[in-house]
Each structure stands twice: as structure tokens, then as C-alpha cells.
Amino acid sequence: MSFIVAIDGPAGTGKGTITSLISKELGLVNIDTGVTYRCVALYAIRNNIKLEETQKIINSLKNIHIEMKNENGEQKVFLNNEEVTKEIRNKEVTKIVSQVSSIKEVRYKMVELQRKLAQGKDVIMEGRDITTVVFPNANVKIYMDADEKIRAQRRHKEMQEKGIQMTYEEVLKNIQIRDKNDKEKEIGALKIAEDAIYIDTTGLSIEEVKDKILNIIKESRLGTVPNRKQDREK
Ligand code: DC
């Protein structure tokens, strides 16, 4: 039976950085589910399919083959056998991905794929609906959050390091639009699962968040689950 660590939260909370570090430390397979939606968005852009052409996006799903390969804890993404790890992070994809991920049929197909990717493996999986829809019975369920301005600063810095041109204001705007869209989705909306452990990363360093989550995983493996929202509110 596989061991599953599920992490949800809005963009810029550090989910990607943290899951990558933890996957290396614990030898878990790292699955960033946002990339599956980003691949669909990239495919639409490359084939000149517009966001309003929902049916065309749905029809194209049968032509979209996504693969992920883990190399030293790093996740490489392949769309129809071509590596697109970097391209799926570009400005154009980032702009439309949230709307693409709101299409019901896209979600069904991606959730099925995400479950298949985890089959028989010990994984750390991050996204927006992992703790609520994809793996509601995961061994460890965490919701990471942070102030939106801090998240925009982090994303902006990350993009600059990757050579992606976007101003801080553009990044903040994009985060605000995506947050709203992600939280209001008809299905798979971003929300805090009742039994998820809530971590506010606003004032925390990457090391501090990593240690917190490592402890939670350790406790869970020992059979005691600490700091759950429902326990804290008792
Ligand atoms: O984590 P990210 O920024 O790469 O995700 C890209 C988009 O995909 C994000 O706007 C919301 C969507 N997404 C989703 O709806 N469900 C997931 N499990 C992961 C991402």
C-alpha cells in the first residue's frame, strides 16, 4: 500500500519548493499536479485554441499525453514525448491555466491521471484539491497558506531567477485572479479540508516549514497526528 502526503494551498505558498526538498529527504516521489493543468493550457496555446472554445479543449484531451519523470527529486514534465518542464511555467500558460483547470472534463481526466501516477508508490503530491478530491484519505493532509503580498513577492523572485519577465504588480494581479478562480471553481475548488493541518508560512523560512512538515510526517508514521484544524479548535 502506498503512503501519501497530500498538500494543498494557493500559488506562492512554497508548496513546490517544500515538496521537492521533502521528496529528496524522505525518498518520496514528488508529484506537482499543477503541471498537468499547465500541459493542457500549453497544448491549447500551441494549437491556437482559445479559452472560450471549451469544447475544442475538451476534444483535445484525447491527444494529450502527459508523463512525469523524477530525477534526483526534480520533476521533469513531458507533453506528447517532448520535455516542457520550463515552457509550462511561461507567462502565457500562467495567465490561462486557472480557467483551463476549471473545465469539468479537464479536471476528471487530470484527477484520473494524478491517481494513476501515484499508484503503488510513496508520494508527496501538491495542488489545490489533493486533500479533498484526489486523495481525501491520504496519510498526511496539509494546507499551506500565506499572505498574498508575500506570495507575490516569492513568485516574482522565482520568476526573475528563471528569467521570466513579469513585474511584481503583474504577478500580484495574476495571483489575485487565480486565487479567486481557484476558490470559486464548481468542482475541485481550493478549500481547507476538515482534517487537514493548516500551516501559515507568512513569517516562516523554507527550513522552518520543511521541518514542521517533516515532523508531521514522522508523527503520522508513528500513528499520532498532531495539530489538525479540528483538534486545535476543540
Ligand atoms: O500550482 P500551479 O500554480 O502550477 O497550478 C496551476 C493552476 O492549476 C492553478 O491556477 C490551479 C490549477 N490546479 C488545480 O486546479 N488543481 C490542482 N490540483 C493543481 C493545480
PDB file of C-alpha atoms and ligand atoms in Angstrom:
ATOM      1  CA  MET A   1       0.000   0.000   0.000  1.00  0.00           C
ATOM      2  CA  SER A   2       1.316   3.421  -0.812  1.00  0.00           C
ATOM      3  CA  PHE A   3       1.996   6.237   1.657  1.00  0.00           C
ATOM      4  CA  ILE A   4       0.545   9.550   0.519  1.00  0.00           C
ATOM      5  CA  VAL A   5       1.371  13.047   1.711  1.00  0.00           C
ATOM      6  CA  ALA A   6      -1.162  15.493   0.220  1.00  0.00           C
ATOM      7  CA  ILE A   7      -0.521  19.234   0.223  1.00  0.00           C
ATOM      8  CA  ASP A   8      -2.896  21.949  -0.966  1.00  0.00           C
ATOM      9  CA  GLY A   9      -2.773  25.714  -0.948  1.00  0.00           C
ATOM     10  CA  PRO A  10      -2.816  28.790  -3.180  1.00  0.00           C
ATOM     11  CA  ALA A  11       0.004  29.841  -5.515  1.00  0.00           C
ATOM     12  CA  GLY A  12       3.199  31.121  -3.932  1.00  0.00           C
ATOM     13  CA  THR A  13       2.921  29.424  -0.543  1.00  0.00           C
ATOM     14  CA  GLY A  14       6.122  27.492  -1.207  1.00  0.00           C
ATOM     15  CA  LYS A  15       4.435  24.145  -1.899  1.00  0.00           C
ATOM     16  CA  GLY A  16       6.708  23.371  -4.846  1.00  0.00           C
ATOM     17  CA  THR A  17       9.955  24.148  -3.029  1.00  0.00           C
ATOM     18  CA  ILE A  18       8.922  22.280   0.093  1.00  0.00           C
ATOM     19  CA  THR A  19       7.628  19.149  -1.645  1.00  0.00           C
ATOM     20  CA  SER A  20      10.808  18.937  -3.691  1.00  0.00           C
ATOM     21  CA  LEU A  21      13.007  19.159  -0.548  1.00  0.00           C
ATOM     22  CA  ILE A  22      10.913  16.654   1.388  1.00  0.00           C
ATOM     23  CA  SER A  23      10.740  14.224  -1.510  1.00  0.00           C
ATOM     24  CA  LYS A  24      14.556  14.188  -1.648  1.00  0.00           C
ATOM     25  CA  GLU A  25      14.913  13.825   2.109  1.00  0.00           C
ATOM     26  CA  LEU A  26      12.369  11.022   2.510  1.00  0.00           C
ATOM     27  CA  GLY A  27      12.676   9.383  -0.894  1.00  0.00           C
ATOM     28  CA  LEU A  28       9.050  10.084  -1.803  1.00  0.00           C
ATOM     29  CA  VAL A  29       8.010  10.541  -5.431  1.00  0.00           C
ATOM     30  CA  ASN A  30       7.260  14.221  -5.970  1.00  0.00           C
ATOM     31  CA  ILE A  31       4.111  14.976  -7.961  1.00  0.00           C
ATOM     32  CA  ASP A  32       3.202  18.602  -8.682  1.00  0.00           C
ATOM     33  CA  THR A  33      -0.331  18.295 -10.057  1.00  0.00           C
ATOM     34  CA  GLY A  34      -0.447  21.894 -11.328  1.00  0.00           C
ATOM     35  CA  VAL A  35       1.790  20.804 -14.185  1.00  0.00           C
ATOM     36  CA  THR A  36      -0.929  18.516 -15.565  1.00  0.00           C
ATOM     37  CA  TYR A  37      -3.254  21.523 -15.993  1.00  0.00           C
ATOM     38  CA  ARG A  38      -0.367  23.600 -17.328  1.00  0.00           C
ATOM     39  CA  CYS A  39       0.237  20.952 -20.032  1.00  0.00           C
ATOM     40  CA  VAL A  40      -3.384  21.201 -21.179  1.00  0.00           C
ATOM     41  CA  ALA A  41      -3.082  25.007 -21.270  1.00  0.00           C
ATOM     42  CA  LEU A  42       0.172  24.797 -23.260  1.00  0.00           C
ATOM     43  CA  TYR A  43      -1.391  22.367 -25.719  1.00  0.00           C
ATOM     44  CA  ALA A  44      -4.308  24.775 -26.269  1.00  0.00           C
ATOM     45  CA  ILE A  45      -1.948  27.718 -26.856  1.00  0.00           C
ATOM     46  CA  ARG A  46       0.225  25.749 -29.266  1.00  0.00           C
ATOM     47  CA  ASN A  47      -2.832  24.667 -31.245  1.00  0.00           C
ATOM     48  CA  ASN A  48      -4.376  28.132 -31.313  1.00  0.00           C
ATOM     49  CA  ILE A  49      -7.361  27.020 -29.260  1.00  0.00           C
ATOM     50  CA  LYS A  50      -8.903  29.939 -27.420  1.00  0.00           C
ATOM     51  CA  LEU A  51     -10.121  29.809 -23.809  1.00  0.00           C
ATOM     52  CA  GLU A  52     -13.719  30.346 -24.951  1.00  0.00           C
ATOM     53  CA  GLU A  53     -13.520  27.272 -27.191  1.00  0.00           C
ATOM     54  CA  THR A  54     -14.227  24.931 -24.285  1.00  0.00           C
ATOM     55  CA  GLN A  55     -15.439  22.068 -26.468  1.00  0.00           C
ATOM     56  CA  LYS A  56     -12.245  22.184 -28.516  1.00  0.00           C
ATOM     57  CA  ILE A  57     -10.188  21.993 -25.322  1.00  0.00           C
ATOM     58  CA  ILE A  58     -12.267  19.014 -24.191  1.00  0.00           C
ATOM     59  CA  ASN A  59     -11.861  17.303 -27.573  1.00  0.00           C
ATOM     60  CA  SER A  60      -8.118  17.834 -27.476  1.00  0.00           C
ATOM     61  CA  LEU A  61      -7.778  15.858 -24.227  1.00  0.00           C
ATOM     62  CA  LYS A  62      -7.574  12.603 -26.182  1.00  0.00           C
ATOM     63  CA  ASN A  63      -4.478  13.927 -27.965  1.00  0.00           C
ATOM     64  CA  ILE A  64      -2.712  14.994 -24.795  1.00  0.00           C
ATOM     65  CA  HIS A  65      -0.277  12.530 -23.270  1.00  0.00           C
ATOM     66  CA  ILE A  66       1.469  13.719 -20.109  1.00  0.00           C
ATOM     67  CA  GLU A  67       4.380  11.986 -18.444  1.00  0.00           C
ATOM     68  CA  MET A  68       6.479  12.871 -15.411  1.00  0.00           C
ATOM     69  CA  LYS A  69       9.913  11.632 -14.614  1.00  0.00           C
ATOM     70  CA  ASN A  70      11.607  12.142 -11.260  1.00  0.00           C
ATOM     71  CA  GLU A  71      15.333  12.703 -11.404  1.00  0.00           C
ATOM     72  CA  ASN A  72      17.028  13.323  -8.018  1.00  0.00           C
ATOM     73  CA  GLY A  73      13.786  14.679  -6.581  1.00  0.00           C
ATOM     74  CA  GLU A  74      13.318  17.020  -9.563  1.00  0.00           C
ATOM     75  CA  GLN A  75      10.220  16.512 -11.654  1.00  0.00           C
ATOM     76  CA  LYS A  76      10.574  16.618 -15.435  1.00  0.00           C
ATOM     77  CA  VAL A  77       7.421  17.013 -17.475  1.00  0.00           C
ATOM     78  CA  PHE A  78       6.763  15.601 -20.945  1.00  0.00           C
ATOM     79  CA  LEU A  79       3.876  16.556 -23.218  1.00  0.00           C
ATOM     80  CA  ASN A  80       3.484  14.115 -26.098  1.00  0.00           C
ATOM     81  CA  ASN A  81       7.097  12.940 -25.591  1.00  0.00           C
ATOM     82  CA  GLU A  82       8.574  16.448 -25.636  1.00  0.00           C
ATOM     83  CA  GLU A  83      10.079  17.911 -22.478  1.00  0.00           C
ATOM     84  CA  VAL A  84       8.121  21.041 -21.494  1.00  0.00           C
ATOM     85  CA  THR A  85       9.277  21.476 -17.866  1.00  0.00           C
ATOM     86  CA  LYS A  86      10.287  25.088 -18.424  1.00  0.00           C
ATOM     87  CA  GLU A  87       7.756  26.110 -21.058  1.00  0.00           C
ATOM     88  CA  ILE A  88       4.710  25.280 -18.912  1.00  0.00           C
ATOM     89  CA  ARG A  89       5.825  27.997 -16.466  1.00  0.00           C
ATOM     90  CA  ASN A  90       5.745  30.803 -19.023  1.00  0.00           C
ATOM     91  CA  LYS A  91       3.585  33.904 -18.781  1.00  0.00           C
ATOM     92  CA  GLU A  92       1.019  32.837 -21.408  1.00  0.00           C
ATOM     93  CA  VAL A  93       0.362  29.462 -19.766  1.00  0.00           C
ATOM     94  CA  THR A  94       0.243  31.027 -16.278  1.00  0.00           C
ATOM     95  CA  LYS A  95      -2.363  33.512 -17.477  1.00  0.00           C
ATOM     96  CA  ILE A  96      -4.902  30.936 -18.707  1.00  0.00           C
ATOM     97  CA  VAL A  97      -4.182  27.818 -16.649  1.00  0.00           C
ATOM     98  CA  SER A  98      -6.654  28.504 -13.859  1.00  0.00           C
ATOM     99  CA  GLN A  99      -9.535  28.856 -16.336  1.00  0.00           C
ATOM    100  CA  VAL A 100      -8.429  25.751 -18.228  1.00  0.00           C
ATOM    101  CA  SER A 101      -8.394  23.868 -14.914  1.00  0.00           C
ATOM    102  CA  SER A 102     -11.980  24.978 -14.246  1.00  0.00           C
ATOM    103  CA  ILE A 103     -13.317  22.893 -17.139  1.00  0.00           C
ATOM    104  CA  LYS A 104     -15.060  19.895 -15.579  1.00  0.00           C
ATOM    105  CA  GLU A 105     -13.920  17.389 -18.202  1.00  0.00           C
ATOM    106  CA  VAL A 106     -10.324  18.556 -17.897  1.00  0.00           C
ATOM    107  CA  ARG A 107     -10.463  18.017 -14.136  1.00  0.00           C
ATOM    108  CA  TYR A 108     -11.907  14.500 -14.413  1.00  0.00           C
ATOM    109  CA  LYS A 109      -9.146  13.472 -16.810  1.00  0.00           C
ATOM    110  CA  MET A 110      -6.341  15.089 -14.786  1.00  0.00           C
ATOM    111  CA  VAL A 111      -7.548  13.673 -11.449  1.00  0.00           C
ATOM    112  CA  GLU A 112      -7.610  10.203 -13.028  1.00  0.00           C
ATOM    113  CA  LEU A 113      -4.064  10.731 -14.303  1.00  0.00           C
ATOM    114  CA  GLN A 114      -2.849  12.051 -10.924  1.00  0.00           C
ATOM    115  CA  ARG A 115      -4.234   8.976  -9.122  1.00  0.00           C
ATOM    116  CA  LYS A 116      -2.585   6.720 -11.684  1.00  0.00           C
ATOM    117  CA  LEU A 117       0.771   8.494 -11.242  1.00  0.00           C
ATOM    118  CA  ALA A 118       0.672   7.729  -7.514  1.00  0.00           C
ATOM    119  CA  GLN A 119      -0.411   4.098  -7.838  1.00  0.00           C
ATOM    120  CA  GLY A 120       1.703   1.745  -5.742  1.00  0.00           C
ATOM    121  CA  LYS A 121       4.173   4.482  -4.825  1.00  0.00           C
ATOM    122  CA  ASP A 122       5.031   6.516  -1.745  1.00  0.00           C
ATOM    123  CA  VAL A 123       4.355  10.067  -2.871  1.00  0.00           C
ATOM    124  CA  ILE A 124       4.193  13.681  -1.861  1.00  0.00           C
ATOM    125  CA  MET A 125       1.585  15.336  -4.058  1.00  0.00           C
ATOM    126  CA  GLU A 126       0.716  19.027  -4.177  1.00  0.00           C
ATOM    127  CA  GLY A 127      -2.064  21.029  -5.766  1.00  0.00           C
ATOM    128  CA  ARG A 128      -5.436  22.556  -4.931  1.00  0.00           C
ATOM    129  CA  ASP A 129      -7.763  19.588  -4.427  1.00  0.00           C
ATOM    130  CA  ILE A 130      -5.427  16.782  -3.404  1.00  0.00           C
ATOM    131  CA  THR A 131      -6.617  16.663   0.222  1.00  0.00           C
ATOM    132  CA  THR A 132     -10.276  17.000  -0.767  1.00  0.00           C
ATOM    133  CA  VAL A 133     -10.794  15.204  -4.100  1.00  0.00           C
ATOM    134  CA  VAL A 134      -7.749  13.327  -5.396  1.00  0.00           C
ATOM    135  CA  PHE A 135      -6.695  11.649  -2.125  1.00  0.00           C
ATOM    136  CA  PRO A 136      -9.168  12.552   0.643  1.00  0.00           C
ATOM    137  CA  ASN A 137      -7.845   9.570   2.615  1.00  0.00           C
ATOM    138  CA  ALA A 138      -4.168  10.489   2.301  1.00  0.00           C
ATOM    139  CA  ASN A 139      -1.949   9.544   5.247  1.00  0.00           C
ATOM    140  CA  VAL A 140      -0.940  13.180   5.787  1.00  0.00           C
ATOM    141  CA  LYS A 141      -3.047  16.182   4.728  1.00  0.00           C
ATOM    142  CA  ILE A 142      -1.651  19.691   4.853  1.00  0.00           C
ATOM    143  CA  TYR A 143      -2.962  23.102   3.778  1.00  0.00           C
ATOM    144  CA  MET A 144      -0.260  25.718   3.225  1.00  0.00           C
ATOM    145  CA  ASP A 145      -1.198  29.384   3.233  1.00  0.00           C
ATOM    146  CA  ALA A 146       0.460  32.829   3.291  1.00  0.00           C
ATOM    147  CA  ASP A 147      -0.355  36.494   2.884  1.00  0.00           C
ATOM    148  CA  GLU A 148      -0.998  37.310  -0.814  1.00  0.00           C
ATOM    149  CA  LYS A 149       1.665  40.056  -0.981  1.00  0.00           C
ATOM    150  CA  ILE A 150       4.306  37.726   0.411  1.00  0.00           C
ATOM    151  CA  ARG A 151       3.234  35.053  -2.074  1.00  0.00           C
ATOM    152  CA  ALA A 152       3.511  37.539  -4.941  1.00  0.00           C
ATOM    153  CA  GLN A 153       6.993  38.562  -3.774  1.00  0.00           C
ATOM    154  CA  ARG A 154       8.115  34.938  -3.635  1.00  0.00           C
ATOM    155  CA  ARG A 155       6.680  34.145  -7.098  1.00  0.00           C
ATOM    156  CA  HIS A 156       8.195  37.310  -8.570  1.00  0.00           C
ATOM    157  CA  LYS A 157      11.648  36.411  -7.221  1.00  0.00           C
ATOM    158  CA  GLU A 158      11.293  32.836  -8.513  1.00  0.00           C
ATOM    159  CA  MET A 159      10.325  34.112 -11.983  1.00  0.00           C
ATOM    160  CA  GLN A 160      13.230  36.552 -12.086  1.00  0.00           C
ATOM    161  CA  GLU A 161      15.598  33.721 -11.216  1.00  0.00           C
ATOM    162  CA  LYS A 162      14.130  31.683 -14.067  1.00  0.00           C
ATOM    163  CA  GLY A 163      14.465  34.625 -16.460  1.00  0.00           C
ATOM    164  CA  ILE A 164      10.687  35.037 -16.901  1.00  0.00           C
ATOM    165  CA  GLN A 165       9.801  38.715 -17.444  1.00  0.00           C
ATOM    166  CA  MET A 166       6.879  39.829 -15.265  1.00  0.00           C
ATOM    167  CA  THR A 167       6.624  42.842 -12.945  1.00  0.00           C
ATOM    168  CA  TYR A 168       5.712  42.441  -9.242  1.00  0.00           C
ATOM    169  CA  GLU A 169       2.365  44.135  -9.953  1.00  0.00           C
ATOM    170  CA  GLU A 170       1.609  41.697 -12.780  1.00  0.00           C
ATOM    171  CA  VAL A 171       2.456  38.727 -10.555  1.00  0.00           C
ATOM    172  CA  LEU A 172       0.266  40.055  -7.705  1.00  0.00           C
ATOM    173  CA  LYS A 173      -2.654  40.654 -10.067  1.00  0.00           C
ATOM    174  CA  ASN A 174      -2.274  37.181 -11.548  1.00  0.00           C
ATOM    175  CA  ILE A 175      -2.214  35.629  -8.064  1.00  0.00           C
ATOM    176  CA  GLN A 176      -5.354  37.538  -7.031  1.00  0.00           C
ATOM    177  CA  ILE A 177      -7.238  36.468 -10.162  1.00  0.00           C
ATOM    178  CA  ARG A 178      -6.085  32.856  -9.847  1.00  0.00           C
ATOM    179  CA  ASP A 179      -6.941  32.698  -6.113  1.00  0.00           C
ATOM    180  CA  LYS A 180     -10.462  33.900  -6.823  1.00  0.00           C
ATOM    181  CA  ASN A 181     -10.918  31.495  -9.705  1.00  0.00           C
ATOM    182  CA  ASP A 182      -9.346  28.551  -7.830  1.00  0.00           C
ATOM    183  CA  LYS A 183     -11.569  29.123  -4.784  1.00  0.00           C
ATOM    184  CA  GLU A 184     -14.775  29.569  -6.766  1.00  0.00           C
ATOM    185  CA  LYS A 185     -14.429  26.590  -9.111  1.00  0.00           C
ATOM    186  CA  GLU A 186     -17.536  24.488  -9.451  1.00  0.00           C
ATOM    187  CA  ILE A 187     -15.568  21.329  -8.771  1.00  0.00           C
ATOM    188  CA  GLY A 188     -12.143  20.841  -7.251  1.00  0.00           C
ATOM    189  CA  ALA A 189     -12.224  24.269  -5.634  1.00  0.00           C
ATOM    190  CA  LEU A 190      -9.385  25.206  -3.311  1.00  0.00           C
ATOM    191  CA  LYS A 191     -10.563  24.753   0.255  1.00  0.00           C
ATOM    192  CA  ILE A 192      -9.237  23.626   3.615  1.00  0.00           C
ATOM    193  CA  ALA A 193     -10.187  20.014   4.297  1.00  0.00           C
ATOM    194  CA  GLU A 194     -11.691  19.490   7.753  1.00  0.00           C
ATOM    195  CA  ASP A 195      -8.922  17.115   8.773  1.00  0.00           C
ATOM    196  CA  ALA A 196      -6.016  18.985   7.150  1.00  0.00           C
ATOM    197  CA  ILE A 197      -3.226  20.548   9.173  1.00  0.00           C
ATOM    198  CA  TYR A 198      -3.108  24.286   8.459  1.00  0.00           C
ATOM    199  CA  ILE A 199       0.293  25.957   8.127  1.00  0.00           C
ATOM    200  CA  ASP A 200       0.645  29.713   7.656  1.00  0.00           C
ATOM    201  CA  THR A 201       4.067  30.181   6.042  1.00  0.00           C
ATOM    202  CA  THR A 202       3.961  34.026   6.029  1.00  0.00           C
ATOM    203  CA  GLY A 203       6.660  34.562   8.625  1.00  0.00           C
ATOM    204  CA  LEU A 204       8.443  31.245   8.217  1.00  0.00           C
ATOM    205  CA  SER A 205      11.612  30.330   6.352  1.00  0.00           C
ATOM    206  CA  ILE A 206      11.728  27.390   3.953  1.00  0.00           C
ATOM    207  CA  GLU A 207      13.748  25.419   6.526  1.00  0.00           C
ATOM    208  CA  GLU A 208      11.149  26.087   9.237  1.00  0.00           C
ATOM    209  CA  VAL A 209       8.256  24.966   7.032  1.00  0.00           C
ATOM    210  CA  LYS A 210      10.195  21.905   5.895  1.00  0.00           C
ATOM    211  CA  ASP A 211      10.955  20.889   9.491  1.00  0.00           C
ATOM    212  CA  LYS A 212       7.322  21.378  10.520  1.00  0.00           C
ATOM    213  CA  ILE A 213       6.114  19.115   7.721  1.00  0.00           C
ATOM    214  CA  LEU A 214       8.843  16.533   8.294  1.00  0.00           C
ATOM    215  CA  ASN A 215       7.718  16.332  11.932  1.00  0.00           C
ATOM    216  CA  ILE A 216       4.090  15.930  10.906  1.00  0.00           C
ATOM    217  CA  ILE A 217       5.020  13.097   8.536  1.00  0.00           C
ATOM    218  CA  LYS A 218       7.133  11.446  11.244  1.00  0.00           C
ATOM    219  CA  GLU A 219       4.272  11.677  13.761  1.00  0.00           C
ATOM    220  CA  SER A 220       1.860  10.295  11.220  1.00  0.00           C
ATOM    221  CA  ARG A 221       4.126   7.322  10.554  1.00  0.00           C
ATOM    222  CA  LEU A 222       4.232   6.761  14.311  1.00  0.00           C
ATOM    223  CA  GLY A 223       0.440   6.893  14.399  1.00  0.00           C
ATOM    224  CA  THR A 224      -0.143  10.250  16.134  1.00  0.00           C
ATOM    225  CA  VAL A 225      -1.459  13.094  14.033  1.00  0.00           C
ATOM    226  CA  PRO A 226      -0.648  16.481  15.572  1.00  0.00           C
ATOM    227  CA  ASN A 227      -2.075  19.978  15.136  1.00  0.00           C
ATOM    228  CA  ARG A 228      -5.116  19.230  12.999  1.00  0.00           C
ATOM    229  CA  LYS A 229      -7.553  22.101  12.465  1.00  0.00           C
ATOM    230  CA  GLN A 230     -10.380  20.185  14.125  1.00  0.00           C
ATOM    231  CA  ASP A 231      -8.171  19.294  17.155  1.00  0.00           C
ATOM    232  CA  ARG A 232      -6.921  22.854  17.602  1.00  0.00           C
ATOM    233  CA  GLU A 233     -10.462  24.233  17.610  1.00  0.00           C
ATOM    234  CA  LYS A 234     -11.671  21.865  20.331  1.00  0.00           C
TER     235      LYS A 234
HETATM  236  O1   DC B   1       0.329  25.099  -8.739  1.00  0.00           O
HETATM  237  P1   DC B   1       0.295  25.821 -10.083  1.00  0.00           P
HETATM  238  O2   DC B   1       0.368  27.293  -9.959  1.00  0.00           O
HETATM  239  O3   DC B   1       1.304  25.276 -11.039  1.00  0.00           O
HETATM  240  O4   DC B   1      -1.141  25.437 -10.681  1.00  0.00           O
HETATM  241  C1   DC B   1      -1.578  25.924 -11.911  1.00  0.00           C
HETATM  242  C2   DC B   1      -3.091  26.035 -11.923  1.00  0.00           C
HETATM  243  O5   DC B   1      -3.672  24.741 -11.945  1.00  0.00           O
HETATM  244  C3   DC B   1      -3.698  26.771 -10.731  1.00  0.00           C
HETATM  245  O6   DC B   1      -4.169  28.045 -11.112  1.00  0.00           O
HETATM  246  C4   DC B   1      -4.842  25.940 -10.292  1.00  0.00           C
HETATM  247  C5   DC B   1      -4.785  24.674 -11.074  1.00  0.00           C
HETATM  248  N1   DC B   1      -4.679  23.483 -10.250  1.00  0.00           N
HETATM  249  C6   DC B   1      -5.855  22.869  -9.892  1.00  0.00           C
HETATM  250  O7   DC B   1      -6.938  23.364 -10.224  1.00  0.00           O
HETATM  251  N2   DC B   1      -5.808  21.719  -9.188  1.00  0.00           N
HETATM  252  C7   DC B   1      -4.641  21.184  -8.806  1.00  0.00           C
HETATM  253  N3   DC B   1      -4.634  20.045  -8.106  1.00  0.00           N
HETATM  254  C8   DC B   1      -3.430  21.819  -9.152  1.00  0.00           C
HETATM  255  C9   DC B   1      -3.496  22.983  -9.862  1.00  0.00           C
END
